mmCIF file of C-alpha atoms in Angstrom:
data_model
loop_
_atom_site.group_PDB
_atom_site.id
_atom_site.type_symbol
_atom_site.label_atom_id
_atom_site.label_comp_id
_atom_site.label_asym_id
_atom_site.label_seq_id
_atom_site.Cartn_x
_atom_site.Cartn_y
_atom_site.Cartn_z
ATOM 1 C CA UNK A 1 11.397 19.082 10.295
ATOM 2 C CA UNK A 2 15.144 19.420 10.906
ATOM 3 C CA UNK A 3 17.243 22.816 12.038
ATOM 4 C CA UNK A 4 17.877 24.548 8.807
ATOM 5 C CA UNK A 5 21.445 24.639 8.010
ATOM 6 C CA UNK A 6 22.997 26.605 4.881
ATOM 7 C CA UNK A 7 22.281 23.863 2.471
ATOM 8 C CA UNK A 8 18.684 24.799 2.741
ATOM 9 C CA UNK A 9 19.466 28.062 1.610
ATOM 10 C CA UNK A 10 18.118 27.597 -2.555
ATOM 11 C CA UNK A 11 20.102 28.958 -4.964
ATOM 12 C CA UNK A 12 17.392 31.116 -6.117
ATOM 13 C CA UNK A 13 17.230 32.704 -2.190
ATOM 14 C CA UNK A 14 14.528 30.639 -0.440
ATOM 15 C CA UNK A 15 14.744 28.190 2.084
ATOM 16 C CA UNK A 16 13.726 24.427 1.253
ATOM 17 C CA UNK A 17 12.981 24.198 4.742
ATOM 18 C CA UNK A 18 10.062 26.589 4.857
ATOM 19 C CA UNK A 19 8.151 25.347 1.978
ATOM 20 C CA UNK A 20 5.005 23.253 2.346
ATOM 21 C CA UNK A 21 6.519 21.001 -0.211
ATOM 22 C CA UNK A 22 9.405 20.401 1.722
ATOM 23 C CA UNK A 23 7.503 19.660 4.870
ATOM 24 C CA UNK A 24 4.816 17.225 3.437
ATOM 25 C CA UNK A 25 2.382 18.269 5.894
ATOM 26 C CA UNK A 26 -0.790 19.768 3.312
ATOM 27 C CA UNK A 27 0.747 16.147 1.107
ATOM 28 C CA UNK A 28 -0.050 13.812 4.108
ATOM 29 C CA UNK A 29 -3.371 15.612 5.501
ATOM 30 C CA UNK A 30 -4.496 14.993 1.558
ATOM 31 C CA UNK A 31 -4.180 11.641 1.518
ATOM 32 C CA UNK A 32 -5.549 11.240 5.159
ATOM 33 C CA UNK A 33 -8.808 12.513 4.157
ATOM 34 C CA UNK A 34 -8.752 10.650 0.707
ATOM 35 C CA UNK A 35 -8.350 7.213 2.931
ATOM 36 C CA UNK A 36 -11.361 8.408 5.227
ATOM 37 C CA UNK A 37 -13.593 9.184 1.862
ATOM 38 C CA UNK A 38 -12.995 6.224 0.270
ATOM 39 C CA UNK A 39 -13.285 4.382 3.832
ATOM 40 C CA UNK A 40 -17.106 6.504 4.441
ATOM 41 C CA UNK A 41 -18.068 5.787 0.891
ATOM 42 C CA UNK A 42 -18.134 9.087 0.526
ATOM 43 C CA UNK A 43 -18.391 9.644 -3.389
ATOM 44 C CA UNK A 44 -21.778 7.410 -3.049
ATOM 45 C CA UNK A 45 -23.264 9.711 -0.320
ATOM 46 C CA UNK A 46 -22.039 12.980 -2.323
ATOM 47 C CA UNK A 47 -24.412 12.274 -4.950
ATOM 48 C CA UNK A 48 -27.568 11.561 -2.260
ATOM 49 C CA UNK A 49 -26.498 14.844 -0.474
ATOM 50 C CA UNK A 50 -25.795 16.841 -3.977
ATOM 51 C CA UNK A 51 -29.772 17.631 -3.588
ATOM 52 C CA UNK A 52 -29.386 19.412 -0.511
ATOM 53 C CA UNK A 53 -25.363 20.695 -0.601
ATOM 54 C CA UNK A 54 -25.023 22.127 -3.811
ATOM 55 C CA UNK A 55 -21.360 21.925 -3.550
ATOM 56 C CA UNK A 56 -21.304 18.262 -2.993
ATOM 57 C CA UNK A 57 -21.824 18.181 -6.949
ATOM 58 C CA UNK A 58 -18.268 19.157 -7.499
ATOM 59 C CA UNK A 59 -16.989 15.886 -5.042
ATOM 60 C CA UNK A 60 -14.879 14.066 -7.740
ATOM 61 C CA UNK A 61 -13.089 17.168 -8.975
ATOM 62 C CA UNK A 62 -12.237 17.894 -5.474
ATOM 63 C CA UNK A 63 -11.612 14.163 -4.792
ATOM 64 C CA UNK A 64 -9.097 14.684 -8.262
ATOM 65 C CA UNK A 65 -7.199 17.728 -6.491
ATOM 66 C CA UNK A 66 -7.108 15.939 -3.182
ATOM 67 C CA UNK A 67 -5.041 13.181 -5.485
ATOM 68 C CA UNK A 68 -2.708 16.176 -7.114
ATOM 69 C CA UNK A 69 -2.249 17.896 -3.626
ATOM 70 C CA UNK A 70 -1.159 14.017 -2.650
ATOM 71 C CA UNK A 71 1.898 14.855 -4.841
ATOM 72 C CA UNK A 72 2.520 18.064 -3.653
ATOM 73 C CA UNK A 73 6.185 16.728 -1.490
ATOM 74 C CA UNK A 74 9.577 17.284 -2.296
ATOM 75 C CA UNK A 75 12.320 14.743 -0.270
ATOM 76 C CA UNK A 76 15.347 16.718 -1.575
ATOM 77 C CA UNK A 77 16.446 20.093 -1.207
ATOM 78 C CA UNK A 78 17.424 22.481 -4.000
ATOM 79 C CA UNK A 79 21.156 22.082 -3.554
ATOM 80 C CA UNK A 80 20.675 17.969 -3.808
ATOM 81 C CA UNK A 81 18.082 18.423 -7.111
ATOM 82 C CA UNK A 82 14.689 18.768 -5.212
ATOM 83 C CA UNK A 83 12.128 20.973 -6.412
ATOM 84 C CA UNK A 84 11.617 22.085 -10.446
ATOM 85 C CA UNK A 85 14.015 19.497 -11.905
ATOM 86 C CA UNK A 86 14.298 22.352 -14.711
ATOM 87 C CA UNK A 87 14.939 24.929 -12.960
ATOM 88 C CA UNK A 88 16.890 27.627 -14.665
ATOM 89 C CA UNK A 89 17.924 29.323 -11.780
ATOM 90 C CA UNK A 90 20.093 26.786 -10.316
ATOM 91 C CA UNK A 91 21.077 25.881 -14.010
ATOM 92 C CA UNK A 92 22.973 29.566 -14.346
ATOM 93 C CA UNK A 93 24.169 29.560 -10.109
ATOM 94 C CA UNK A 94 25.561 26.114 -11.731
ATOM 95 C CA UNK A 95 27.404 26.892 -14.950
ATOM 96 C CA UNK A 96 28.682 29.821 -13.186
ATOM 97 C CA UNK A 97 29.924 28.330 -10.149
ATOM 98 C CA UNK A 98 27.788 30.447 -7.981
ATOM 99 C CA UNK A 99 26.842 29.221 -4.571
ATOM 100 C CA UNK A 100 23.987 30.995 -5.213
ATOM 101 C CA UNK A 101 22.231 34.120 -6.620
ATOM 102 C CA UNK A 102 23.484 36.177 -3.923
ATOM 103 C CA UNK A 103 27.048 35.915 -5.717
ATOM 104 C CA UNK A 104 25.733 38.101 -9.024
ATOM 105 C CA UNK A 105 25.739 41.495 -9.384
ATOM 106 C CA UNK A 106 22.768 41.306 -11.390
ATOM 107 C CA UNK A 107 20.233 39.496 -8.732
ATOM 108 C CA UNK A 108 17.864 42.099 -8.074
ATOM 109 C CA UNK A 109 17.041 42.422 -11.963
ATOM 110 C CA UNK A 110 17.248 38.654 -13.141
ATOM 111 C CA UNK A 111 14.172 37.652 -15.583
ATOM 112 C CA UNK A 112 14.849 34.022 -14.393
ATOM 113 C CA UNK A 113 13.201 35.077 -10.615
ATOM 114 C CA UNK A 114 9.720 35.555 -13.077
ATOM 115 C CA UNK A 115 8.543 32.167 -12.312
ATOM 116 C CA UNK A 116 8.954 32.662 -8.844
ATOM 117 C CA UNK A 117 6.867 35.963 -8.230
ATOM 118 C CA UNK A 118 3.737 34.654 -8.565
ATOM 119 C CA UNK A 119 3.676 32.029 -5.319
ATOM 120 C CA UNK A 120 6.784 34.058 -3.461
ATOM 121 C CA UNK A 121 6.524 37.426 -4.640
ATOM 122 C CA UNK A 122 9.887 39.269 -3.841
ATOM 123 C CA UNK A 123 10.698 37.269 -0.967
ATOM 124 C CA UNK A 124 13.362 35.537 -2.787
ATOM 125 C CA UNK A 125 15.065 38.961 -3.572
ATOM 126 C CA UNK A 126 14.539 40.168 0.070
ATOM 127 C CA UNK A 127 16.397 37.091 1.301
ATOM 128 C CA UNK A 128 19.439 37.711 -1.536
ATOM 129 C CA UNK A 129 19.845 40.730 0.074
ATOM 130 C CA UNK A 130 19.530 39.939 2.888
ATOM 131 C CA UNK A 131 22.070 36.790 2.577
ATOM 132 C CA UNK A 132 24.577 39.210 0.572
ATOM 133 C CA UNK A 133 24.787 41.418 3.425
ATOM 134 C CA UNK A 134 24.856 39.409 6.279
ATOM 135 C CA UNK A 135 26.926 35.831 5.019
ATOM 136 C CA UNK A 136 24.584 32.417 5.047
ATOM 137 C CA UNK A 137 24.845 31.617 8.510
ATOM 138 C CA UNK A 138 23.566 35.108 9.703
ATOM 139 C CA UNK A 139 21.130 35.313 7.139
ATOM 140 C CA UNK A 140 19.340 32.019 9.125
ATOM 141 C CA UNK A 141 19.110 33.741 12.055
ATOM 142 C CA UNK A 142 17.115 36.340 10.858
ATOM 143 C CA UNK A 143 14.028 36.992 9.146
ATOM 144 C CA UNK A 144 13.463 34.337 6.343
ATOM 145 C CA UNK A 145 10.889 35.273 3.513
ATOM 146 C CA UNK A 146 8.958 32.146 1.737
ATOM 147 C CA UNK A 147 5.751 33.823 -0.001
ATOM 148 C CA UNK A 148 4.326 37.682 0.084
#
């Protein structure tokens, strides 16, 4: 992973840099231990030792969400069209020709943060304030919220 710089700063407040997505590592342990199940023949002893490991009954829905998690990566950040490809935060900073959220007066009461509070919480808001106050640059050498 790279120094952050301001164009990791999303539009939205958080930092591409941070996120697991960005960083690929839960992506590329996923499909490490896909290759080793498939290279143990793992599925065929998960049914044998089903009888004795209850949980081994569940192997190909976890072998499934091994193969979503795979996808889990992100090569871009925000500002070059990474992430949610429909994101309607970046859509508004966008049409109106904010660098980012930080620029509105309205920030701290935007319905467009909603699908953001489940995974992050207010930690987007936190770092809009956070950026408003202190410029981009200082913002990044502070405190940097990703989930609460």
């Amino acid at each position: 992973m790279s120094e952050m710089n301001t164009e990791d700063i999303a539009y939205c407040g958080l930092c591409c840099e941070k996120c697991f997505l960005r960083k690929g590592e839960i992506a590329g342990l996923a499909k490490e231990l896909r290759r080793a199940l498939r290279e143990e023949k793992f599925a065929k002893m998960s049914d044998g030792m089903s009888k004795f490991f209850k949980e081994l009954r569940d192997y190909d829905a976890c072998y499934l969400t091994l193969g979503a998690m795979v996808k889990l990566r992100c090569n871009k950040n925000c500002r070059e069209g990474g992430g949610n490809p429909f994101c309607n935060i970046r859509k508004c900073c966008v049409k109106k020709g904010y660098d980012g959220c930080w620029e509105c007066d309205e920030f701290e009461h935007c319905t467009k943060f909603s699908s953001l509070k489940e995974v992050h919480g207010d930690a987007n808001v936190m770092n809009l304030k956070n950026i408003k106050k202190k410029g981009k640059e200082g913002f990044l050498e502070g405190k940097i919220y990703s989930y609460l």
